[in-house]
mmCIF file of C-alpha atoms and ligand atoms in Angstrom:
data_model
loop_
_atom_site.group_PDB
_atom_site.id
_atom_site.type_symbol
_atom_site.label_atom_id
_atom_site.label_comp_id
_atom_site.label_asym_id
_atom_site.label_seq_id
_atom_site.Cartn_x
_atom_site.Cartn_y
_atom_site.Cartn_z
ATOM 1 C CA UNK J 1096 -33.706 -16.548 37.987
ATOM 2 C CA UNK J 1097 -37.232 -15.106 37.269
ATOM 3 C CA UNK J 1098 -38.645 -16.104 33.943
ATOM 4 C CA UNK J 1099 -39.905 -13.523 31.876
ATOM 5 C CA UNK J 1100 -43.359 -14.419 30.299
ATOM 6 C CA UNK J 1101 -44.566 -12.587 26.953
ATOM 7 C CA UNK J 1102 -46.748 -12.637 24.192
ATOM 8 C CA UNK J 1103 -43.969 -10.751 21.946
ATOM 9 C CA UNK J 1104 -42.071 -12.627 19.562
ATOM 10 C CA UNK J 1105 -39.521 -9.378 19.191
ATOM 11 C CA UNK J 1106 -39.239 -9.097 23.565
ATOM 12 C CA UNK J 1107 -38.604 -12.965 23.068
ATOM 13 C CA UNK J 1108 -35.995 -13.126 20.442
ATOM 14 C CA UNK J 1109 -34.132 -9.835 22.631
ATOM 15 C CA UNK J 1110 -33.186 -12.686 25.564
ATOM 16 C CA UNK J 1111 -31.765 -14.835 22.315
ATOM 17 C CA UNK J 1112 -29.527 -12.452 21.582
ATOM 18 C CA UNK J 1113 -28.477 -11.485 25.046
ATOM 19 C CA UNK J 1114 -27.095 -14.993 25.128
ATOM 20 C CA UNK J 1115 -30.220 -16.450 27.236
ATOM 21 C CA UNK J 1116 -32.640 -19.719 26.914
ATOM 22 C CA UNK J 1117 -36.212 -19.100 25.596
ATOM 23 C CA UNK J 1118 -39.287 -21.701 25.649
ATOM 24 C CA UNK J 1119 -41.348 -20.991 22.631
ATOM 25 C CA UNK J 1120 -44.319 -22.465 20.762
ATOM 26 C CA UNK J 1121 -44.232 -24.680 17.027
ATOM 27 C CA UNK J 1122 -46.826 -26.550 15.828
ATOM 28 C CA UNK J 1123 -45.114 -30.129 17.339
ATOM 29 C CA UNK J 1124 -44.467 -29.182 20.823
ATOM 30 C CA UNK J 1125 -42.886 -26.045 22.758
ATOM 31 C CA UNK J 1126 -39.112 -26.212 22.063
ATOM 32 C CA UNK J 1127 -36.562 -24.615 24.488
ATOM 33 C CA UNK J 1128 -34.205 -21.804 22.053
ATOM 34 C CA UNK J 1129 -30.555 -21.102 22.231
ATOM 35 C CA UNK J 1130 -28.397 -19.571 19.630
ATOM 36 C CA UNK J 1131 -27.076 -22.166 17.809
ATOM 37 C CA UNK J 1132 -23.481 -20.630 17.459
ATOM 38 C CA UNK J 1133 -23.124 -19.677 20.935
ATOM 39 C CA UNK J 1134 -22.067 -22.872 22.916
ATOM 40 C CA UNK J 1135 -22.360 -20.884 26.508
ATOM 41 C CA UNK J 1136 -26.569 -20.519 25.866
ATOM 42 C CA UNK J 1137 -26.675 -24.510 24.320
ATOM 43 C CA UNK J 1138 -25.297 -25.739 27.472
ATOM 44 C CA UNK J 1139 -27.305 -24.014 29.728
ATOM 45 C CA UNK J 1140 -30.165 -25.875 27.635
ATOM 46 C CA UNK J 1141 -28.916 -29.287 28.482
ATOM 47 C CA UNK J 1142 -28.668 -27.752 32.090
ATOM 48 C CA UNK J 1143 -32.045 -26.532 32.464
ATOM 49 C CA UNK J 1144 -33.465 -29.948 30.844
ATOM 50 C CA UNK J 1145 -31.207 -32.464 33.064
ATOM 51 C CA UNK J 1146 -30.745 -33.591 28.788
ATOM 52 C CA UNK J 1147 -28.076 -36.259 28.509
ATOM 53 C CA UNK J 1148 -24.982 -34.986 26.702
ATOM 54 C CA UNK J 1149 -25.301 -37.360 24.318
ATOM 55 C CA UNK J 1150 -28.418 -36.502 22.986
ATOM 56 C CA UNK J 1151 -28.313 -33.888 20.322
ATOM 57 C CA UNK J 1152 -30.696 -30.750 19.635
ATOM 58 C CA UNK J 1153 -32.576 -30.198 16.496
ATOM 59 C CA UNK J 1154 -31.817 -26.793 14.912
ATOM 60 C CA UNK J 1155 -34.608 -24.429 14.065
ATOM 61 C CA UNK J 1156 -34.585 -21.941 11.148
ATOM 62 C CA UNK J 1157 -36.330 -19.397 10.123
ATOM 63 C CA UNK J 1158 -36.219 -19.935 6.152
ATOM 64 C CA UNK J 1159 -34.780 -22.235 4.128
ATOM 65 C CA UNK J 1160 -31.655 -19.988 3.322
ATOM 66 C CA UNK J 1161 -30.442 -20.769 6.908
ATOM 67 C CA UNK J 1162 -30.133 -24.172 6.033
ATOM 68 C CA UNK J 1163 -26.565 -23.395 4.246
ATOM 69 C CA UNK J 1164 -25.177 -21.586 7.321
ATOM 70 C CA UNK J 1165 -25.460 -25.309 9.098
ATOM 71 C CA UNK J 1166 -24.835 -28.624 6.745
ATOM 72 C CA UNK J 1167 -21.700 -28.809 4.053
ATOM 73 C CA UNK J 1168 -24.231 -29.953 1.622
ATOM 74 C CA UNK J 1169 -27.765 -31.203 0.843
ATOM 75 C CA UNK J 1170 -28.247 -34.495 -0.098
ATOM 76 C CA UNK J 1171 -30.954 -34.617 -3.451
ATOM 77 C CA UNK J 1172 -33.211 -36.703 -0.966
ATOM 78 C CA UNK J 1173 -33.431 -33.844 1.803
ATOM 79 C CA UNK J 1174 -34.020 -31.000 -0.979
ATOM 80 C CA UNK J 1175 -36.995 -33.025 -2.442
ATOM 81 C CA UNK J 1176 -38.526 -33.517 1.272
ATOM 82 C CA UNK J 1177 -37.778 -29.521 1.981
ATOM 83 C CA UNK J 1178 -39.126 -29.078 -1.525
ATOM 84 C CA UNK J 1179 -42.376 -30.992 -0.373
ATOM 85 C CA UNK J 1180 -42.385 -30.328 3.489
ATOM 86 C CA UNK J 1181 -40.791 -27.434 4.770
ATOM 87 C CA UNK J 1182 -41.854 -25.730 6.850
ATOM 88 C CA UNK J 1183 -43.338 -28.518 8.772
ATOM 89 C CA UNK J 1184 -42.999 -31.240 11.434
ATOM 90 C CA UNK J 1185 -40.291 -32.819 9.973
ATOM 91 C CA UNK J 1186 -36.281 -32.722 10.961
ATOM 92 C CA UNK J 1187 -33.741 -33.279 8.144
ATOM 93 C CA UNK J 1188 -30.349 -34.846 9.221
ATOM 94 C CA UNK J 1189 -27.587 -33.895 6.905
ATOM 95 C CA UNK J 1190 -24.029 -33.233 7.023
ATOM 96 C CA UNK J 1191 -22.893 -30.131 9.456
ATOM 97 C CA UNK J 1192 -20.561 -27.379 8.584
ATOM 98 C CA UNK J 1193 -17.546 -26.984 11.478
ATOM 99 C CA UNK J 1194 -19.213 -23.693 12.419
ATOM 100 C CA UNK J 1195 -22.067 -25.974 13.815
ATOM 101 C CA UNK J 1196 -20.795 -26.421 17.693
ATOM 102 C CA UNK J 1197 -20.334 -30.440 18.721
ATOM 103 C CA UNK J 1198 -22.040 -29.507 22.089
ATOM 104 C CA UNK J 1199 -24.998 -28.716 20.124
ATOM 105 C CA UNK J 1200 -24.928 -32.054 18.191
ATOM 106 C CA UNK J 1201 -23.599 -34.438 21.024
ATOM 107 C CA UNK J 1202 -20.576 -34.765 19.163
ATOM 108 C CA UNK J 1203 -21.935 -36.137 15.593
ATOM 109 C CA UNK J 1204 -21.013 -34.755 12.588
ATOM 110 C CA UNK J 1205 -23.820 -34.487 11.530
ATOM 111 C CA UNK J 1206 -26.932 -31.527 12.049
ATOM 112 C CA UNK J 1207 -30.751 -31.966 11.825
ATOM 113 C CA UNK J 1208 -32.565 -29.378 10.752
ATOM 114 C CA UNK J 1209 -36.519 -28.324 11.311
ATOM 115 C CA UNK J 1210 -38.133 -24.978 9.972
ATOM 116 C CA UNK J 1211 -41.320 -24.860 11.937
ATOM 117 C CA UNK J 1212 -44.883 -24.050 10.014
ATOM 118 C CA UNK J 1213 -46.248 -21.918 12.861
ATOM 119 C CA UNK J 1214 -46.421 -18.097 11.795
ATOM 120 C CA UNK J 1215 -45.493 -17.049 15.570
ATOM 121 C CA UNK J 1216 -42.565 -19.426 15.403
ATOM 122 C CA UNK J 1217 -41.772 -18.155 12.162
ATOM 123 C CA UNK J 1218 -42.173 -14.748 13.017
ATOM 124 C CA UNK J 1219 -39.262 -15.302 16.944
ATOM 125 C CA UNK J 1220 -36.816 -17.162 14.837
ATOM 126 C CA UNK J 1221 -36.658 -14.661 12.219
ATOM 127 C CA UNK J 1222 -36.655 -12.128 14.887
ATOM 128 C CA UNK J 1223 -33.519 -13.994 16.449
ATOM 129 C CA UNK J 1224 -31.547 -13.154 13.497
ATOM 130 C CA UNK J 1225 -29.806 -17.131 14.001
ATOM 131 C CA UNK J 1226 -31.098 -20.447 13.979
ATOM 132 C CA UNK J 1227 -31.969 -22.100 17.462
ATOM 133 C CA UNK J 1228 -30.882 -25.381 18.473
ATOM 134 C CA UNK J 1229 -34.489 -26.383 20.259
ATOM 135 C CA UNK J 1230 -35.409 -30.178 22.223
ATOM 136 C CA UNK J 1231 -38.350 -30.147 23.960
ATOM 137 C CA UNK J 1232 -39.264 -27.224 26.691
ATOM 138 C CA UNK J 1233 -39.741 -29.926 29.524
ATOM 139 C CA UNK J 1234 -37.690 -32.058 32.120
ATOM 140 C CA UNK J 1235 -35.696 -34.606 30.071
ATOM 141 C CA UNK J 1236 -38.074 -37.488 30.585
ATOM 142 C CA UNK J 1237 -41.421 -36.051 31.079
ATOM 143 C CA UNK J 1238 -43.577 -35.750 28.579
ATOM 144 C CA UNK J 1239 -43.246 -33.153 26.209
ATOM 145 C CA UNK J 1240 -45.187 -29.754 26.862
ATOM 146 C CA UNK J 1241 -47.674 -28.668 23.927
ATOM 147 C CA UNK J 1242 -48.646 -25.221 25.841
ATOM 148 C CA UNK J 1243 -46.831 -22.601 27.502
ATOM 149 C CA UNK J 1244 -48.216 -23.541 31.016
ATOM 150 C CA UNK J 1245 -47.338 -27.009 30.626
ATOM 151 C CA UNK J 1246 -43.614 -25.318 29.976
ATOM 152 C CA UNK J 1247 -43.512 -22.922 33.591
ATOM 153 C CA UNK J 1248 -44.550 -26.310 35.208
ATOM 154 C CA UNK J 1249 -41.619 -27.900 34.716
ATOM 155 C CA UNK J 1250 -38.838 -24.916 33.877
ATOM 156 C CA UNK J 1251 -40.102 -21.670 35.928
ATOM 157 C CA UNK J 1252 -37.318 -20.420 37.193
ATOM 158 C CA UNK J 1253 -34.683 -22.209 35.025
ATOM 159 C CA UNK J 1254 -34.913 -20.051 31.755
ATOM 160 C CA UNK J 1255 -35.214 -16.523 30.679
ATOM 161 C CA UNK J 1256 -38.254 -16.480 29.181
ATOM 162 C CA UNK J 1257 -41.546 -18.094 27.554
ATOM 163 C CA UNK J 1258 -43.083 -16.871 24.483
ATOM 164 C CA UNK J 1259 -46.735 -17.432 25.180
ATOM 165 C CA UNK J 1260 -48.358 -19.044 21.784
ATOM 166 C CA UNK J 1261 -51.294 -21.398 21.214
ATOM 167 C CA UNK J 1262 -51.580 -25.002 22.075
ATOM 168 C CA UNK J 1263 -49.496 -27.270 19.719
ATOM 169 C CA UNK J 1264 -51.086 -28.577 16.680
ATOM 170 C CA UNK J 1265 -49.746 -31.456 16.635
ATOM 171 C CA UNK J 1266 -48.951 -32.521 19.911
ATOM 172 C CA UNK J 1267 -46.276 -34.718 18.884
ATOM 173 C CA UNK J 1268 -42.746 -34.300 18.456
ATOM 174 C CA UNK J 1269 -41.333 -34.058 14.258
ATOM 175 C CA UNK J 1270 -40.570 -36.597 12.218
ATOM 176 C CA UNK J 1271 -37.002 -37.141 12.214
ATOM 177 C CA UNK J 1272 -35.621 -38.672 8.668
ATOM 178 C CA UNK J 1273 -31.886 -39.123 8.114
ATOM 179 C CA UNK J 1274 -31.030 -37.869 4.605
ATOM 180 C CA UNK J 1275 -26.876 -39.008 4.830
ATOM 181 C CA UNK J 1276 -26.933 -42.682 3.513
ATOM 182 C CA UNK J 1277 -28.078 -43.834 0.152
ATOM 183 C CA UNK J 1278 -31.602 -43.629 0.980
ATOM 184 C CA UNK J 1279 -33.805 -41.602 3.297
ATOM 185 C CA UNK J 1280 -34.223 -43.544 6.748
ATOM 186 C CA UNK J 1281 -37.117 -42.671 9.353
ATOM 187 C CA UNK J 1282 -35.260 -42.242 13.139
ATOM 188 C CA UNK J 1283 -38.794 -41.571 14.504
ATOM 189 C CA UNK J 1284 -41.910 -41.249 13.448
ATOM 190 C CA UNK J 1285 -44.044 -37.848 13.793
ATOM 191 C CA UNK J 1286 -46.908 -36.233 12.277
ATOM 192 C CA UNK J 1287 -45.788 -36.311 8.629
ATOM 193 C CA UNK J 1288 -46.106 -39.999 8.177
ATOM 194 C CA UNK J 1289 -44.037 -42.550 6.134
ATOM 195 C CA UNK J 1290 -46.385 -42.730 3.701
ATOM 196 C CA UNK J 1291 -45.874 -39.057 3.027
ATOM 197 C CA UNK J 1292 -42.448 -39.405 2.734
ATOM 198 C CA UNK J 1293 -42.202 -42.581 0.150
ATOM 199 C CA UNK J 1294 -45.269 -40.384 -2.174
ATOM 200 C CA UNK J 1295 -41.682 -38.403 -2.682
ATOM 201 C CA UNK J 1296 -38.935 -40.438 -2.066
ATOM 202 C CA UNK J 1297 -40.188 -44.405 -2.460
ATOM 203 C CA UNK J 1298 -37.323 -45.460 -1.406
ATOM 204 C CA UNK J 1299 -37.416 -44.193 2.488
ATOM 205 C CA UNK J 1300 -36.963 -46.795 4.955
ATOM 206 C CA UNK J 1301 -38.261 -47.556 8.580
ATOM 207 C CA UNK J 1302 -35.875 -47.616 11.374
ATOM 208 C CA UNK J 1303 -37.698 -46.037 14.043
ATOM 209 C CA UNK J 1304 -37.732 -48.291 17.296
ATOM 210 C CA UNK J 1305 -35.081 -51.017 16.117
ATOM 211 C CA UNK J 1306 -31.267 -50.946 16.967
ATOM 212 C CA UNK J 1307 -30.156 -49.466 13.651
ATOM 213 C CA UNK J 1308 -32.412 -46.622 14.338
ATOM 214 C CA UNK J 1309 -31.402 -46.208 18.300
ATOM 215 C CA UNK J 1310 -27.492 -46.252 16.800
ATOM 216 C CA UNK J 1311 -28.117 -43.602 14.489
ATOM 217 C CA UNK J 1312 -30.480 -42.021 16.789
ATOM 218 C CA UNK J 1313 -28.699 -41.061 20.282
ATOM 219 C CA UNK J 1314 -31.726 -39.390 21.385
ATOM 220 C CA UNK J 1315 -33.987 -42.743 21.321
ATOM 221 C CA UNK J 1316 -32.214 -44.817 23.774
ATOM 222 C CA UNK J 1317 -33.055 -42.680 26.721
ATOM 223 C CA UNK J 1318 -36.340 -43.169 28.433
ATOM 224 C CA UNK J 1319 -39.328 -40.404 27.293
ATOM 225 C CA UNK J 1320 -42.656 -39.031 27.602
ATOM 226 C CA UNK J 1321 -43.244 -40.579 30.639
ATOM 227 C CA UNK J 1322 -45.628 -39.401 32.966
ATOM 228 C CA UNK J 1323 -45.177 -40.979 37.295
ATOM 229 C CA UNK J 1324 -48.108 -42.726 36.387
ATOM 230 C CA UNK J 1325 -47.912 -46.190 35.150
ATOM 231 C CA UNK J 1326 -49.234 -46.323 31.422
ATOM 232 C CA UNK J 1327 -50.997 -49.553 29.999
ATOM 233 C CA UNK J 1328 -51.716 -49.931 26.846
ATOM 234 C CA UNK J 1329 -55.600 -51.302 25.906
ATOM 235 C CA UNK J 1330 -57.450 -53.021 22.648
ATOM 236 C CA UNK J 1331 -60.236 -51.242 21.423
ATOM 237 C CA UNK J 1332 -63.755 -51.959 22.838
ATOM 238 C CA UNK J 1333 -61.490 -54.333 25.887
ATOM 239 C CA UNK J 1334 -62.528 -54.126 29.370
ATOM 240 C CA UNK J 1335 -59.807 -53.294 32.023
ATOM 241 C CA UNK J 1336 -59.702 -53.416 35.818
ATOM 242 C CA UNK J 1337 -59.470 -50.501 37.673
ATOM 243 C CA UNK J 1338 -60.431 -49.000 41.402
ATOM 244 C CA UNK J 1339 -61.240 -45.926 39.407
ATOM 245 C CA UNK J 1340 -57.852 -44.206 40.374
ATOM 246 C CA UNK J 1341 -57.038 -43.940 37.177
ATOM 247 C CA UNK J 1342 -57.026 -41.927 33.816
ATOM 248 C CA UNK J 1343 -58.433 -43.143 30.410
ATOM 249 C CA UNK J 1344 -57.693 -41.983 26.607
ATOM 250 C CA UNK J 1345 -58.696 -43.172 23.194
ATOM 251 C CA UNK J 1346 -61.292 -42.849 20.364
ATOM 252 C CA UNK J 1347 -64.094 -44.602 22.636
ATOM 253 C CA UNK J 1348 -66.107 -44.285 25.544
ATOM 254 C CA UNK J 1349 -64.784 -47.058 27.757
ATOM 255 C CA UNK J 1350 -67.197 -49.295 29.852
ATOM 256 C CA UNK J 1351 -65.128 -48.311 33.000
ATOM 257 C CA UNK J 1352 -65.258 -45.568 35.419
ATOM 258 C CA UNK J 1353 -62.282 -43.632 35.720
ATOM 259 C CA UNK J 1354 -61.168 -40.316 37.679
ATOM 260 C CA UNK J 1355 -60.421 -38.823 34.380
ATOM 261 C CA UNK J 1356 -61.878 -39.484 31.028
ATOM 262 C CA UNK J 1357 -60.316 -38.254 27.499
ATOM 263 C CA UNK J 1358 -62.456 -39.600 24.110
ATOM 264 C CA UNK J 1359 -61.297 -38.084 21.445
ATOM 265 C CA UNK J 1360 -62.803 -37.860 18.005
ATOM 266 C CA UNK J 1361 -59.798 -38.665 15.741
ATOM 267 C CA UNK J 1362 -56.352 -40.265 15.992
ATOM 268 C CA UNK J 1363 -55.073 -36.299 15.199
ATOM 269 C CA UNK J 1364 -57.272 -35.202 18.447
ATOM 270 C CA UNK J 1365 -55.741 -38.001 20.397
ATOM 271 C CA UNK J 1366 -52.563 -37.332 19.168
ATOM 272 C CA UNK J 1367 -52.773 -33.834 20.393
ATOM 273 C CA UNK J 1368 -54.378 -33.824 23.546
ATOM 274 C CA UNK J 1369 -51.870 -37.090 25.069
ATOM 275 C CA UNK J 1370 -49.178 -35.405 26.536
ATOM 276 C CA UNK J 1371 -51.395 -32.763 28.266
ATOM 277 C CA UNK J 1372 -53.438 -35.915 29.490
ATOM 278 C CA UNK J 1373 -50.272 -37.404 30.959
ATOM 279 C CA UNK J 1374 -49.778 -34.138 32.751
ATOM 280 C CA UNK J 1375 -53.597 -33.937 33.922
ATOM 281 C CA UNK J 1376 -53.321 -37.542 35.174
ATOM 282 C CA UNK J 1377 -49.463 -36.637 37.082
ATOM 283 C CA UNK J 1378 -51.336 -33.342 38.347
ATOM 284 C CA UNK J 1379 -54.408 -35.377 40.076
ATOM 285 C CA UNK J 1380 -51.560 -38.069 41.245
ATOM 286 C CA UNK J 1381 -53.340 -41.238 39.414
ATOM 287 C CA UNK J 1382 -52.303 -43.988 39.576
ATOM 288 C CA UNK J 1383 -52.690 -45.518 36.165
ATOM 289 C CA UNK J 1384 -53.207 -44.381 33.095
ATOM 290 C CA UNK J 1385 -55.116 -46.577 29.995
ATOM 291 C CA UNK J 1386 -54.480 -45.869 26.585
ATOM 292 C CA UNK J 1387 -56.318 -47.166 23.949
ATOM 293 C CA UNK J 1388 -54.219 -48.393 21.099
ATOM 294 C CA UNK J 1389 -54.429 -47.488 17.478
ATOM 295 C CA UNK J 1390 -54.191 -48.370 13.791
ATOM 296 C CA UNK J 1391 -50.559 -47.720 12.875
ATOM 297 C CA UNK J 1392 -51.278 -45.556 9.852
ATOM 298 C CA UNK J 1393 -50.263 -41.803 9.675
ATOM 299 C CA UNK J 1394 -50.132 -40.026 12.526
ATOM 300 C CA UNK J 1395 -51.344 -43.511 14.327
ATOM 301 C CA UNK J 1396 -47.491 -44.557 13.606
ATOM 302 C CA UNK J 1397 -46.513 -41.838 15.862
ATOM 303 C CA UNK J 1398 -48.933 -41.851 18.208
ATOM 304 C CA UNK J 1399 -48.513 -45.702 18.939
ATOM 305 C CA UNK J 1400 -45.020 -45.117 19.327
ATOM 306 C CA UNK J 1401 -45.537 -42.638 22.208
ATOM 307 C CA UNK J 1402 -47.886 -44.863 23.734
ATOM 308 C CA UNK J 1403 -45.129 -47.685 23.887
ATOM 309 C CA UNK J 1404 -42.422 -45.452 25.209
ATOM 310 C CA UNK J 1405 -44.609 -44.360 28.048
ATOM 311 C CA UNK J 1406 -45.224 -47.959 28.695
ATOM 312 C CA UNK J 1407 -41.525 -48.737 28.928
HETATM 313 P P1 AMP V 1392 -36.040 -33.587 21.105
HETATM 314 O O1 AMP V 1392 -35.534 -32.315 20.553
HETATM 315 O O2 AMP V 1392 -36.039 -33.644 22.607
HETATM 316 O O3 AMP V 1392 -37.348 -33.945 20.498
HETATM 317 O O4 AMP V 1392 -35.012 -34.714 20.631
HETATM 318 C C1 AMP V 1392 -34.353 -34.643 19.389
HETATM 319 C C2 AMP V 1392 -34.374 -35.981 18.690
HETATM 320 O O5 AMP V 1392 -33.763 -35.837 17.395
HETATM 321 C C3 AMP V 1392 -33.586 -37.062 19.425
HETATM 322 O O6 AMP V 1392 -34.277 -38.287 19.322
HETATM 323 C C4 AMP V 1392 -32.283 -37.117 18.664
HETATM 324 O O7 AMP V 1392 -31.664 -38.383 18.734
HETATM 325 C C5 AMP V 1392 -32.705 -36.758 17.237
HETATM 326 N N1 AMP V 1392 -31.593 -36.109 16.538
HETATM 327 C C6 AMP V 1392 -31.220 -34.804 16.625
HETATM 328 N N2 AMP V 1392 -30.128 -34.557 15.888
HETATM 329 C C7 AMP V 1392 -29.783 -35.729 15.312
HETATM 330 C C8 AMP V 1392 -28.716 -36.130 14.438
HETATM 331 N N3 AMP V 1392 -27.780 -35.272 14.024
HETATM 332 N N4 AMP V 1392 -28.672 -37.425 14.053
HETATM 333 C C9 AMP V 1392 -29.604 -38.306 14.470
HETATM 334 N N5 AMP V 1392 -30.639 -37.990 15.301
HETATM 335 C C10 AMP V 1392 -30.722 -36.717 15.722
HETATM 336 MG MG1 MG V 1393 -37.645 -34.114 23.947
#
């Protein structure tokens, strides 16, 4: 199949409709689109990816209105984070309507939703008419692509088309918070931060990374954002060992000589630029990767829990 590459978010949305797959930019990472009542276009998603069954998309809407067409009801915790968040990198799991297909939630019965902040994202979904379900536009496993190139790397040929957009803001995949038990529960951490979330619902909990979380959380068992590389984790300021074959990111210079140097000037910079790194560092076949580690405080939460993923 040849994929059609385009800066139109109207030539874009046109595949949707047509039934086909479409990368496209938001402010996390690039998702991959398919209409999310049309269970035909959500497999050939999971195709395209290699995604585990079990592993269930986010759906994308447009505006908030879309919501109702997806979840039976929203719980008073989700409509005080939409309230406060939307749009935004932050995924809402609530209850799903029937209409909602299983294939497109692995089989839960429940949906999570995401409207995305970006006005070219905005501007595709409401051009689709329906919301998407989305993952990531990259090989299940890889790390996740933040610009359109980083999306033909792994997918040319395997999807309809790319809508061409900026680099991602963020860099990092949304928050996902599950909004169906008695109080709000973090499945994994993104750019809106815990602390954002208790300064409107205190009572939001933490599960991201332990076996609650995973149970609740299909999509956090299986291996991610890892790059052929092998990824080690470093203290601030601490010497490592190295032949030079070998890539280096953080917030300072590092004593050590290495192929490829990234020294970013915030944990949001870092944040951004890390899975591009990855794919730099895969691209120039290093060996090993260092990443410094961070303070575990907005963003950082995230961040750090990339950072240990690509370790595993
Ligand atoms: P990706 O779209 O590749 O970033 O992956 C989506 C993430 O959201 C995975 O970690 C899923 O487990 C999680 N997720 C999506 N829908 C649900 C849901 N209904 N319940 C719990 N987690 C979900
Ligand atoms: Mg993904």
């Amino acid at each position: 199949m040849d994929t059609f590459v385009t800066d139109s978010p109207a030539d874009a949305a046109a595949f949707i409709r047509g039934g086909g797959i479409v990368a496209f930019p938001t402010e996390t990472v690039y998702g991959l689109g398919a209409n999310i009542f049309d269970e035909e276009s959500i497999r050939k998603v999971f195709e395209a990816k290699n995604r585990p069954a079990d592993n269930p998309l986010i759906a994308h809407v447009s505006d908030p209105f879309q919501i109702e067409r997806l979840v039976n009801a929203i719980p008073r915790s989700a409509a005080a984070f939409i309230e406060a968040f939307f749009p935004g990198p932050l995924t809402l799991v609530m209850p799903k309507r029937p209409e909602v297909p299983d294939v497109a939630t692995a089989g839960l019965d429940t949906v999570g939703v995401r409207m995305p902040g970006e006005p070219l994202t905005h501007e595709f979904l409401a051009a689709c008419g329906t919301p998407l379900v989305a993952p990531s536009a990259n090989i299940s496993g890889r790390p996740s692509p933040t610009t359109w190139q980083a999306v033909l790397e792994d997918l040319d040929g395997k999807i309809d088309c790319v809508l061409k957009g900026r680099p991602s803001h963020y860099g990092l995949e949304s928050t996902v918070v599950d909004c169906t038990g008695e109080f709000p529960v973090v499945l994994r951490p993104g750019a809106i931060s815990i602390e954002d979330l208790r300064s409107v619902d205190p009572r939001t909990e933490n599960n991201a990374g332990d076996s609650e979380g995973t149970a609740r959380s299909p999509g956090m068992k299986h291996k991610h954002y890892s790059p052929a590389a092998k990824v080690v984790l470093v203290l601030p300021g601490n010497p490592f060992n190295t032949d030079g074959d070998c890539g280096f990111i953080g917030l300072h210079n590092p004593d050590v000589k290495c192929e490829k140097t990234v020294v970013c000037a915030s944990i949001e910079e870092y944040a951004s630029a890390l899975f591009d790194f990855f794919r730099e560092c895969d691209r120039r076949g290093l060996k090993q990767i260092f990443c410094e580690t961070v303070s575990e405080e907005g963003i950082g939460a995230a961040l750090m829990d990339r950072l240990r993923r690509a370790v595993e």
